[in-house]
PDB file of C-alpha atoms and ligand atoms in Angstrom:
ATOM      1  CA  UNK A   1     103.534 208.052 134.441  1.00 51.00           C
ATOM      2  CA  UNK A   2     103.383 210.804 137.970  1.00 66.00           C
ATOM      3  CA  UNK A   3     106.986 209.278 140.218  1.00 81.00           C
ATOM      4  CA  UNK A   4     109.790 210.515 139.257  1.00 94.00           C
ATOM      5  CA  UNK A   5     111.536 210.072 135.547  1.00 97.00           C
ATOM      6  CA  UNK A   6     115.006 208.860 136.565  1.00 98.00           C
ATOM      7  CA  UNK A   7     115.033 206.097 139.682  1.00 98.00           C
ATOM      8  CA  UNK A   8     118.071 204.273 140.413  1.00 98.00           C
ATOM      9  CA  UNK A   9     117.875 201.970 143.271  1.00 98.00           C
ATOM     10  CA  UNK A  10     121.013 200.252 144.895  1.00 98.00           C
ATOM     11  CA  UNK A  11     123.229 200.324 141.544  1.00 98.00           C
ATOM     12  CA  UNK A  12     126.491 197.987 141.140  1.00 98.00           C
ATOM     13  CA  UNK A  13     128.351 197.813 139.395  1.00 98.00           C
ATOM     14  CA  UNK A  14     132.035 195.291 139.309  1.00 98.00           C
ATOM     15  CA  UNK A  15     134.840 195.285 136.790  1.00 98.00           C
ATOM     16  CA  UNK A  16     136.426 192.194 136.033  1.00 96.00           C
ATOM     17  CA  UNK A  17     140.486 192.359 136.648  1.00 95.00           C
ATOM     18  CA  UNK A  18     143.428 190.573 136.860  1.00 95.00           C
ATOM     19  CA  UNK A  19     143.054 190.438 140.069  1.00 93.00           C
ATOM     20  CA  UNK A  20     139.496 189.809 140.328  1.00 95.00           C
ATOM     21  CA  UNK A  21     135.866 191.516 140.610  1.00 96.00           C
ATOM     22  CA  UNK A  22     136.511 195.379 141.640  1.00 97.00           C
ATOM     23  CA  UNK A  23     133.244 197.390 143.386  1.00 98.00           C
ATOM     24  CA  UNK A  24     133.469 200.520 141.328  1.00 98.00           C
ATOM     25  CA  UNK A  25     129.955 201.402 142.674  1.00 98.00           C
ATOM     26  CA  UNK A  26     128.542 200.728 145.981  1.00 98.00           C
ATOM     27  CA  UNK A  27     124.720 200.698 146.532  1.00 98.00           C
ATOM     28  CA  UNK A  28     124.133 204.292 145.196  1.00 98.00           C
ATOM     29  CA  UNK A  29     120.196 205.551 145.366  1.00 98.00           C
ATOM     30  CA  UNK A  30     118.898 208.806 143.640  1.00 98.00           C
ATOM     31  CA  UNK A  31     115.823 210.515 141.710  1.00 97.00           C
ATOM     32  CA  UNK A  32     115.586 213.507 138.847  1.00 97.00           C
ATOM     33  CA  UNK A  33     112.326 215.004 138.430  1.00 95.00           C
ATOM     34  CA  UNK A  34     111.099 215.891 135.728  1.00 92.00           C
ATOM     35  CA  UNK A  35     112.960 218.981 134.643  1.00 91.00           C
ATOM     36  CA  UNK A  36     115.253 218.029 137.804  1.00 93.00           C
ATOM     37  CA  UNK A  37     119.325 217.886 137.772  1.00 94.00           C
ATOM     38  CA  UNK A  38     121.092 215.324 139.470  1.00 96.00           C
ATOM     39  CA  UNK A  39     125.181 216.458 140.330  1.00 95.00           C
ATOM     40  CA  UNK A  40     127.145 213.483 141.270  1.00 96.00           C
ATOM     41  CA  UNK A  41     130.048 214.578 142.393  1.00 93.00           C
ATOM     42  CA  UNK A  42     133.868 213.457 143.373  1.00 91.00           C
ATOM     43  CA  UNK A  43     137.815 213.203 142.767  1.00 89.00           C
ATOM     44  CA  UNK A  44     138.353 210.547 140.143  1.00 91.00           C
ATOM     45  CA  UNK A  45     138.359 207.545 140.346  1.00 95.00           C
ATOM     46  CA  UNK A  46     135.589 206.920 142.334  1.00 96.00           C
ATOM     47  CA  UNK A  47     132.830 205.849 139.873  1.00 97.00           C
ATOM     48  CA  UNK A  48     130.775 208.547 138.652  1.00 96.00           C
ATOM     49  CA  UNK A  49     131.752 207.283 134.544  1.00 95.00           C
ATOM     50  CA  UNK A  50     130.938 204.461 135.401  1.00 97.00           C
ATOM     51  CA  UNK A  51     127.363 205.631 136.845  1.00 98.00           C
ATOM     52  CA  UNK A  52     126.960 207.443 133.698  1.00 97.00           C
ATOM     53  CA  UNK A  53     128.177 204.425 131.326  1.00 96.00           C
ATOM     54  CA  UNK A  54     125.217 202.592 133.338  1.00 98.00           C
ATOM     55  CA  UNK A  55     122.470 204.850 132.755  1.00 98.00           C
ATOM     56  CA  UNK A  56     122.912 205.388 129.596  1.00 96.00           C
ATOM     57  CA  UNK A  57     123.643 201.005 129.370  1.00 97.00           C
ATOM     58  CA  UNK A  58     126.817 201.853 127.825  1.00 95.00           C
ATOM     59  CA  UNK A  59     127.807 199.048 130.156  1.00 96.00           C
ATOM     60  CA  UNK A  60     124.776 195.954 132.205  1.00 97.00           C
ATOM     61  CA  UNK A  61     124.702 197.158 135.843  1.00 98.00           C
ATOM     62  CA  UNK A  62     126.272 194.057 138.152  1.00 98.00           C
ATOM     63  CA  UNK A  63     122.712 194.650 140.221  1.00 98.00           C
ATOM     64  CA  UNK A  64     120.405 197.516 140.969  1.00 98.00           C
ATOM     65  CA  UNK A  65     117.731 199.485 138.997  1.00 98.00           C
ATOM     66  CA  UNK A  66     117.939 202.556 136.794  1.00 98.00           C
ATOM     67  CA  UNK A  67     114.646 202.588 135.888  1.00 98.00           C
ATOM     68  CA  UNK A  68     113.454 205.571 133.110  1.00 97.00           C
ATOM     69  CA  UNK A  69     109.653 206.696 133.974  1.00 95.00           C
ATOM     70  CA  UNK A  70     109.084 203.177 135.674  1.00 95.00           C
ATOM     71  CA  UNK A  71     110.853 200.975 133.262  1.00 96.00           C
ATOM     72  CA  UNK A  72     113.759 199.258 134.031  1.00 98.00           C
ATOM     73  CA  UNK A  73     117.191 199.577 132.490  1.00 98.00           C
ATOM     74  CA  UNK A  74     119.343 197.892 134.404  1.00 97.00           C
ATOM     75  CA  UNK A  75     118.841 194.652 132.881  1.00 95.00           C
ATOM     76  CA  UNK A  76     116.717 194.950 129.590  1.00 97.00           C
ATOM     77  CA  UNK A  77     117.610 192.943 126.415  1.00 96.00           C
ATOM     78  CA  UNK A  78     119.383 195.674 123.240  1.00 95.00           C
ATOM     79  CA  UNK A  79     116.780 194.697 121.632  1.00 95.00           C
ATOM     80  CA  UNK A  80     113.608 195.962 124.354  1.00 96.00           C
ATOM     81  CA  UNK A  81     116.871 198.427 124.865  1.00 95.00           C
ATOM     82  CA  UNK A  82     116.690 199.982 120.810  1.00 90.00           C
ATOM     83  CA  UNK A  83     113.734 202.500 120.853  1.00 88.00           C
ATOM     84  CA  UNK A  84     114.054 203.402 124.187  1.00 92.00           C
ATOM     85  CA  UNK A  85     117.749 204.355 124.199  1.00 91.00           C
ATOM     86  CA  UNK A  86     117.115 207.676 122.416  1.00 89.00           C
ATOM     87  CA  UNK A  87     115.287 208.724 125.189  1.00 93.00           C
ATOM     88  CA  UNK A  88     118.250 208.745 127.807  1.00 95.00           C
ATOM     89  CA  UNK A  89     121.603 210.442 125.730  1.00 92.00           C
ATOM     90  CA  UNK A  90     125.456 211.536 127.094  1.00 91.00           C
ATOM     91  CA  UNK A  91     127.304 214.061 126.338  1.00 90.00           C
ATOM     92  CA  UNK A  92     131.102 213.356 127.154  1.00 84.00           C
ATOM     93  CA  UNK A  93     133.710 214.528 128.674  1.00 79.00           C
ATOM     94  CA  UNK A  94     136.054 215.138 125.807  1.00 72.00           C
ATOM     95  CA  UNK A  95     135.367 217.146 122.594  1.00 64.00           C
ATOM     96  CA  UNK A  96     138.113 215.772 120.141  1.00 68.00           C
ATOM     97  CA  UNK A  97     137.511 212.232 120.973  1.00 75.00           C
ATOM     98  CA  UNK A  98     134.050 212.007 120.593  1.00 79.00           C
ATOM     99  CA  UNK A  99     133.737 213.102 117.220  1.00 89.00           C
ATOM    100  CA  UNK A 100     134.626 211.566 114.022  1.00 91.00           C
ATOM    101  CA  UNK A 101     137.074 214.167 112.967  1.00 91.00           C
ATOM    102  CA  UNK A 102     136.112 213.617 109.132  1.00 94.00           C
ATOM    103  CA  UNK A 103     132.692 214.492 109.866  1.00 94.00           C
ATOM    104  CA  UNK A 104     131.461 217.586 109.171  1.00 96.00           C
ATOM    105  CA  UNK A 105     129.293 219.444 112.273  1.00 95.00           C
ATOM    106  CA  UNK A 106     126.477 219.150 110.436  1.00 96.00           C
ATOM    107  CA  UNK A 107     126.561 214.909 109.706  1.00 95.00           C
ATOM    108  CA  UNK A 108     127.369 214.527 113.058  1.00 94.00           C
ATOM    109  CA  UNK A 109     124.747 216.795 114.272  1.00 95.00           C
ATOM    110  CA  UNK A 110     122.149 214.389 111.715  1.00 95.00           C
ATOM    111  CA  UNK A 111     123.403 211.049 112.310  1.00 92.00           C
ATOM    112  CA  UNK A 112     120.847 210.429 114.982  1.00 89.00           C
ATOM    113  CA  UNK A 113     118.223 212.161 113.060  1.00 92.00           C
ATOM    114  CA  UNK A 114     118.409 208.733 110.639  1.00 89.00           C
ATOM    115  CA  UNK A 115     118.019 206.600 113.491  1.00 83.00           C
ATOM    116  CA  UNK A 116     115.638 209.102 114.900  1.00 83.00           C
ATOM    117  CA  UNK A 117     113.572 207.629 111.073  1.00 88.00           C
ATOM    118  CA  UNK A 118     114.643 210.997 109.642  1.00 91.00           C
ATOM    119  CA  UNK A 119     114.548 210.507 105.584  1.00 92.00           C
ATOM    120  CA  UNK A 120     115.162 212.658 103.785  1.00 95.00           C
ATOM    121  CA  UNK A 121     119.655 213.831 104.084  1.00 94.00           C
ATOM    122  CA  UNK A 122     117.654 217.445 102.986  1.00 95.00           C
ATOM    123  CA  UNK A 123     115.510 217.400 106.076  1.00 95.00           C
ATOM    124  CA  UNK A 124     117.967 216.312 108.427  1.00 95.00           C
ATOM    125  CA  UNK A 125     120.139 219.044 107.181  1.00 95.00           C
ATOM    126  CA  UNK A 126     118.037 221.555 108.325  1.00 95.00           C
ATOM    127  CA  UNK A 127     116.959 219.789 111.542  1.00 94.00           C
ATOM    128  CA  UNK A 128     121.144 219.843 112.141  1.00 95.00           C
ATOM    129  CA  UNK A 129     121.794 223.146 111.117  1.00 95.00           C
ATOM    130  CA  UNK A 130     118.691 224.744 113.142  1.00 93.00           C
ATOM    131  CA  UNK A 131     120.180 222.110 115.877  1.00 92.00           C
ATOM    132  CA  UNK A 132     123.273 223.897 115.743  1.00 94.00           C
ATOM    133  CA  UNK A 133     122.614 227.504 115.304  1.00 92.00           C
ATOM    134  CA  UNK A 134     120.451 226.641 118.986  1.00 88.00           C
ATOM    135  CA  UNK A 135     123.943 226.095 120.388  1.00 89.00           C
ATOM    136  CA  UNK A 136     125.562 228.743 119.258  1.00 89.00           C
ATOM    137  CA  UNK A 137     127.007 228.021 116.100  1.00 91.00           C
ATOM    138  CA  UNK A 138     126.544 229.955 112.992  1.00 89.00           C
ATOM    139  CA  UNK A 139     125.766 228.618 109.481  1.00 89.00           C
ATOM    140  CA  UNK A 140     128.473 229.697 107.926  1.00 94.00           C
ATOM    141  CA  UNK A 141     130.425 226.995 110.256  1.00 94.00           C
ATOM    142  CA  UNK A 142     128.459 223.395 109.637  1.00 94.00           C
ATOM    143  CA  UNK A 143     130.205 222.553 107.005  1.00 96.00           C
ATOM    144  CA  UNK A 144     133.527 221.757 108.628  1.00 96.00           C
ATOM    145  CA  UNK A 145     135.198 218.988 110.685  1.00 95.00           C
ATOM    146  CA  UNK A 146     136.202 219.382 114.690  1.00 92.00           C
ATOM    147  CA  UNK A 147     139.503 219.873 113.766  1.00 92.00           C
ATOM    148  CA  UNK A 148     138.158 223.699 112.840  1.00 94.00           C
ATOM    149  CA  UNK A 149     136.642 223.949 115.633  1.00 93.00           C
ATOM    150  CA  UNK A 150     137.377 226.013 118.965  1.00 90.00           C
ATOM    151  CA  UNK A 151     137.193 223.073 122.339  1.00 87.00           C
ATOM    152  CA  UNK A 152     134.020 225.329 123.340  1.00 87.00           C
ATOM    153  CA  UNK A 153     132.567 224.562 119.749  1.00 90.00           C
ATOM    154  CA  UNK A 154     133.469 221.115 119.688  1.00 91.00           C
ATOM    155  CA  UNK A 155     130.925 220.095 123.321  1.00 88.00           C
ATOM    156  CA  UNK A 156     128.374 222.878 121.167  1.00 90.00           C
ATOM    157  CA  UNK A 157     128.728 220.201 118.564  1.00 93.00           C
ATOM    158  CA  UNK A 158     128.481 217.619 121.333  1.00 91.00           C
ATOM    159  CA  UNK A 159     125.684 218.818 122.684  1.00 90.00           C
ATOM    160  CA  UNK A 160     123.808 219.671 119.820  1.00 92.00           C
ATOM    161  CA  UNK A 161     124.123 215.604 118.926  1.00 92.00           C
ATOM    162  CA  UNK A 162     122.371 215.211 121.637  1.00 90.00           C
ATOM    163  CA  UNK A 163     120.242 217.057 121.375  1.00 90.00           C
ATOM    164  CA  UNK A 164     118.853 215.554 118.189  1.00 91.00           C
ATOM    165  CA  UNK A 165     118.130 212.202 119.401  1.00 87.00           C
ATOM    166  CA  UNK A 166     114.996 214.616 121.593  1.00 88.00           C
ATOM    167  CA  UNK A 167     116.313 213.234 124.544  1.00 93.00           C
ATOM    168  CA  UNK A 168     114.134 213.443 127.899  1.00 94.00           C
ATOM    169  CA  UNK A 169     117.192 213.091 130.318  1.00 96.00           C
ATOM    170  CA  UNK A 170     121.064 213.696 129.362  1.00 94.00           C
ATOM    171  CA  UNK A 171     123.961 212.532 130.713  1.00 95.00           C
ATOM    172  CA  UNK A 172     127.085 215.293 130.725  1.00 93.00           C
ATOM    173  CA  UNK A 173     130.099 213.102 132.514  1.00 93.00           C
ATOM    174  CA  UNK A 174     132.531 216.130 132.998  1.00 90.00           C
ATOM    175  CA  UNK A 175     131.644 217.385 129.922  1.00 87.00           C
ATOM    176  CA  UNK A 176     132.844 220.760 130.014  1.00 84.00           C
ATOM    177  CA  UNK A 177     135.797 220.054 132.424  1.00 82.00           C
ATOM    178  CA  UNK A 178     138.420 219.832 129.368  1.00 79.00           C
ATOM    179  CA  UNK A 179     137.633 223.663 128.323  1.00 80.00           C
ATOM    180  CA  UNK A 180     139.475 227.245 130.506  1.00 80.00           C
ATOM    181  CA  UNK A 181     136.725 228.646 133.499  1.00 78.00           C
ATOM    182  CA  UNK A 182     134.937 231.104 131.086  1.00 79.00           C
ATOM    183  CA  UNK A 183     133.546 228.475 128.117  1.00 80.00           C
ATOM    184  CA  UNK A 184     133.117 226.266 130.037  1.00 81.00           C
ATOM    185  CA  UNK A 185     130.456 229.234 131.999  1.00 82.00           C
ATOM    186  CA  UNK A 186     128.756 229.623 128.906  1.00 83.00           C
ATOM    187  CA  UNK A 187     128.365 225.555 128.401  1.00 84.00           C
ATOM    188  CA  UNK A 188     126.772 225.848 131.791  1.00 86.00           C
ATOM    189  CA  UNK A 189     124.280 228.665 131.186  1.00 86.00           C
ATOM    190  CA  UNK A 190     123.229 226.507 127.767  1.00 85.00           C
ATOM    191  CA  UNK A 191     122.510 223.322 129.138  1.00 86.00           C
ATOM    192  CA  UNK A 192     120.473 225.701 131.427  1.00 86.00           C
ATOM    193  CA  UNK A 193     118.666 227.811 128.740  1.00 87.00           C
ATOM    194  CA  UNK A 194     117.828 224.038 127.645  1.00 86.00           C
ATOM    195  CA  UNK A 195     116.429 222.857 130.578  1.00 86.00           C
ATOM    196  CA  UNK A 196     114.336 225.896 131.296  1.00 86.00           C
ATOM    197  CA  UNK A 197     113.199 226.195 127.510  1.00 85.00           C
ATOM    198  CA  UNK A 198     113.122 221.625 126.942  1.00 78.00           C
ATOM    199  CA  UNK A 199     112.262 221.028 130.366  1.00 84.00           C
ATOM    200  CA  UNK A 200     115.263 218.608 130.027  1.00 92.00           C
ATOM    201  CA  UNK A 201     115.989 216.822 133.021  1.00 95.00           C
ATOM    202  CA  UNK A 202     119.911 216.347 133.544  1.00 94.00           C
ATOM    203  CA  UNK A 203     122.894 213.784 135.661  1.00 96.00           C
ATOM    204  CA  UNK A 204     125.740 216.486 135.943  1.00 94.00           C
ATOM    205  CA  UNK A 205     129.043 214.727 136.420  1.00 94.00           C
ATOM    206  CA  UNK A 206     131.956 216.385 137.932  1.00 90.00           C
ATOM    207  CA  UNK A 207     134.949 216.152 139.872  1.00 87.00           C
ATOM    208  CA  UNK A 208     134.340 219.927 141.037  1.00 84.00           C
ATOM    209  CA  UNK A 209     131.199 221.097 143.337  1.00 85.00           C
ATOM    210  CA  UNK A 210     131.533 224.824 141.909  1.00 80.00           C
ATOM    211  CA  UNK A 211     130.844 224.031 138.054  1.00 80.00           C
ATOM    212  CA  UNK A 212     127.545 221.403 139.129  1.00 78.00           C
ATOM    213  CA  UNK A 213     126.562 223.809 141.780  1.00 79.00           C
ATOM    214  CA  UNK A 214     125.587 226.214 139.440  1.00 79.00           C
ATOM    215  CA  UNK A 215     123.829 223.848 137.322  1.00 86.00           C
ATOM    216  CA  UNK A 216     122.022 221.561 139.689  1.00 92.00           C
ATOM    217  CA  UNK A 217     119.041 221.334 142.145  1.00 92.00           C
ATOM    218  CA  UNK A 218     120.270 218.748 144.593  1.00 95.00           C
ATOM    219  CA  UNK A 219     123.697 217.324 144.654  1.00 94.00           C
ATOM    220  CA  UNK A 220     125.195 213.601 145.590  1.00 96.00           C
ATOM    221  CA  UNK A 221     128.629 213.379 146.376  1.00 94.00           C
ATOM    222  CA  UNK A 222     130.640 210.273 146.007  1.00 95.00           C
ATOM    223  CA  UNK A 223     133.746 208.250 147.486  1.00 94.00           C
ATOM    224  CA  UNK A 224     135.374 204.969 146.562  1.00 96.00           C
ATOM    225  CA  UNK A 225     132.376 203.783 144.777  1.00 98.00           C
ATOM    226  CA  UNK A 226     129.692 205.178 147.288  1.00 97.00           C
ATOM    227  CA  UNK A 227     127.910 207.889 149.275  1.00 97.00           C
ATOM    228  CA  UNK A 228     128.757 209.928 151.161  1.00 95.00           C
ATOM    229  CA  UNK A 229     126.223 213.199 151.451  1.00 94.00           C
ATOM    230  CA  UNK A 230     123.181 213.623 148.826  1.00 95.00           C
ATOM    231  CA  UNK A 231     120.544 216.516 149.321  1.00 94.00           C
ATOM    232  CA  UNK A 232     119.738 219.887 147.996  1.00 94.00           C
ATOM    233  CA  UNK A 233     122.632 221.714 146.277  1.00 91.00           C
ATOM    234  CA  UNK A 234     122.187 225.082 148.454  1.00 88.00           C
ATOM    235  CA  UNK A 235     122.221 222.486 151.979  1.00 89.00           C
ATOM    236  CA  UNK A 236     124.925 220.918 150.751  1.00 88.00           C
ATOM    237  CA  UNK A 237     127.730 223.480 150.135  1.00 85.00           C
ATOM    238  CA  UNK A 238     126.342 225.771 153.106  1.00 83.00           C
ATOM    239  CA  UNK A 239     127.201 223.161 155.209  1.00 83.00           C
ATOM    240  CA  UNK A 240     128.955 220.153 153.790  1.00 83.00           C
ATOM    241  CA  UNK A 241     128.153 217.295 156.950  1.00 82.00           C
ATOM    242  CA  UNK A 242     130.998 215.344 155.671  1.00 82.00           C
ATOM    243  CA  UNK A 243     134.472 216.455 155.756  1.00 85.00           C
ATOM    244  CA  UNK A 244     134.783 215.051 152.547  1.00 83.00           C
ATOM    245  CA  UNK A 245     132.394 217.459 150.709  1.00 86.00           C
ATOM    246  CA  UNK A 246     133.828 219.694 152.907  1.00 86.00           C
ATOM    247  CA  UNK A 247     137.436 219.569 150.866  1.00 85.00           C
ATOM    248  CA  UNK A 248     136.083 219.288 147.745  1.00 83.00           C
ATOM    249  CA  UNK A 249     134.390 222.523 148.549  1.00 82.00           C
ATOM    250  CA  UNK A 250     137.673 224.308 148.724  1.00 81.00           C
ATOM    251  CA  UNK A 251     139.233 222.597 146.635  1.00 77.00           C
ATOM    252  CA  UNK A 252     136.020 223.984 143.524  1.00 74.00           C
ATOM    253  CA  UNK A 253     137.354 227.461 145.367  1.00 66.00           C
ATOM    254  CA  UNK A 254     140.906 226.929 144.537  1.00 58.00           C
ATOM    255  CA  UNK A 255     142.386 229.500 142.651  1.00 48.00           C
ATOM    256  CA  UNK A 256     144.153 227.262 140.192  1.00 50.00           C
ATOM    257  CA  UNK A 257     140.469 226.155 139.083  1.00 47.00           C
ATOM    258  CA  UNK A 258     138.337 228.748 139.757  1.00 45.00           C
ATOM    259  CA  UNK A 259     140.625 232.156 140.283  1.00 44.00           C
ATOM    260  CA  UNK A 260     139.541 232.827 143.313  1.00 45.00           C
ATOM    261  CA  UNK A 261     136.033 233.866 141.498  1.00 48.00           C
ATOM    262  CA  UNK A 262     132.462 232.314 142.653  1.00 50.00           C
ATOM    263  CA  UNK A 263     131.022 230.650 139.964  1.00 49.00           C
ATOM    264  CA  UNK A 264     128.018 232.049 139.916  1.00 52.00           C
ATOM    265  CA  UNK A 265     130.413 235.044 138.734  1.00 52.00           C
ATOM    266  CA  UNK A 266     131.581 233.926 136.233  1.00 47.00           C
ATOM    267  CA  UNK A 267     128.869 232.090 134.671  1.00 49.00           C
ATOM    268  CA  UNK A 268     127.078 236.280 135.104  1.00 51.00           C
ATOM    269  CA  UNK A 269     130.337 236.928 133.176  1.00 48.00           C
ATOM    270  CA  UNK A 270     129.810 235.103 130.261  1.00 44.00           C
ATOM    271  CA  UNK A 271     125.509 235.148 129.544  1.00 47.00           C
ATOM    272  CA  UNK A 272     125.462 236.996 126.505  1.00 42.00           C
ATOM    273  CA  UNK A 273     129.146 235.750 125.327  1.00 42.00           C
ATOM    274  CA  UNK A 274     130.270 233.729 122.324  1.00 41.00           C
ATOM    275  CA  UNK A 275     132.821 230.881 122.189  1.00 43.00           C
TER     276      UNK A 275
HETATM  277  N1  LIG B 301     137.063 198.842 132.644  1.00 70.48           N
HETATM  278  C1  LIG B 301     137.729 198.894 133.702  1.00 70.48           C
HETATM  279  N2  LIG B 301     138.067 197.722 133.872  1.00 70.48           N
HETATM  280  C2  LIG B 301     138.357 198.037 135.334  1.00 70.48           C
HETATM  281  N3  LIG B 301     138.166 199.222 136.297  1.00 70.48           N
HETATM  282  C3  LIG B 301     137.524 199.849 135.509  1.00 70.48           C
HETATM  283  C4  LIG B 301     136.789 200.195 134.384  1.00 70.48           C
HETATM  284  N4  LIG B 301     136.016 201.781 134.708  1.00 70.48           N
HETATM  285  C5  LIG B 301     136.848 202.503 135.374  1.00 70.48           C
HETATM  286  N5  LIG B 301     137.307 201.563 136.337  1.00 70.48           N
HETATM  287  C6  LIG B 301     137.550 201.772 137.611  1.00 70.48           C
HETATM  288  O1  LIG B 301     136.413 201.266 138.559  1.00 70.48           O
HETATM  289  C7  LIG B 301     136.872 203.066 139.010  1.00 70.48           C
HETATM  290  C8  LIG B 301     135.629 203.845 139.294  1.00 70.48           C
HETATM  291  O2  LIG B 301     135.769 203.999 137.402  1.00 70.48           O
HETATM  292  P1  LIG B 301     135.404 205.860 136.678  1.00 70.48           P
HETATM  293  O3  LIG B 301     133.832 205.490 136.908  1.00 70.48           O
HETATM  294  O4  LIG B 301     135.505 205.443 135.974  1.00 70.48           O
HETATM  295  O5  LIG B 301     136.048 206.917 137.851  1.00 70.48           O
HETATM  296  P2  LIG B 301     135.778 208.520 137.596  1.00 70.48           P
HETATM  297  O6  LIG B 301     134.204 208.978 136.734  1.00 70.48           O
HETATM  298  O7  LIG B 301     134.753 208.829 138.924  1.00 70.48           O
HETATM  299  O8  LIG B 301     137.054 209.101 138.194  1.00 70.48           O
HETATM  300  C9  LIG B 301     138.342 203.064 139.037  1.00 70.48           C
HETATM  301  O9  LIG B 301     139.095 202.876 140.085  1.00 70.48           O
HETATM  302  C10 LIG B 301     138.150 202.904 137.609  1.00 70.48           C
HETATM  303  O10 LIG B 301     140.049 202.420 137.725  1.00 70.48           O
HETATM  304 MG1  LIG B 302     134.752 209.938 134.814  1.00 70.48          MG
END
């Protein structure tokens, strides 16, 4: 089908709270073409994770559409959704919380292969080992449990697990935010490589405009559930129209977050390095 691979129209998500309904996302829309990459940026609490959860249907939007290849997932019943779920996968922020502490890496990555119908354990292990190798984890480590890996390695396991479902869209929600700057840059470089190789499509979510600008064609800036700016990354970064976006840009280049280095330079320095 032609047209964007992922299109979100007028998305609204409300949470039921003690004080009534709280509108966390209020009429957000965007589209991403195949092998494209969109960044969603904004400060903590603006609704980014809520959008991510709506995209992968961890929650059901109040209204609006989430079109994957033209099919609306927004209120699709679970039975019809199940075979589609693998096509849009999420990489989470917390590489500790999102991995089962008792499960060896090779099994964590093998789980989604079961859902894909790979019945033979040996075959699952082979494929899981291949995916772990692809994200830079040596074969000698694949039977280790999460606690035996560094934060950066754990995040690589999370990425390998997401890839095991053979997704078309990867939603990365603060996927590198828990990592220190150089490890963060290595993981971003890996995501960029995967996109170039496999034609993966990304929705990349971060509170740090500097980080996502390196991996996205387009940026959508959010504030309090709404879009305040949306355009090509270069344009938004070079000439932010909104004072809010300028503030985010300044924060991204703040010495405490980037130590004054341009994200581009951090990425370049990390290429070829291992974590
Ligand atoms: N389950 C929930 N119930 C009620 N309010 C929520 C829930 N989850 C998130 N929120 C609120 O919705 C807003 C957006 O949250 P979130 O999407 O997590 O923002 P972000 O990821 O940008 O930090 C915040 O004000 C948050 O407190
Ligand atoms: Mg969040």
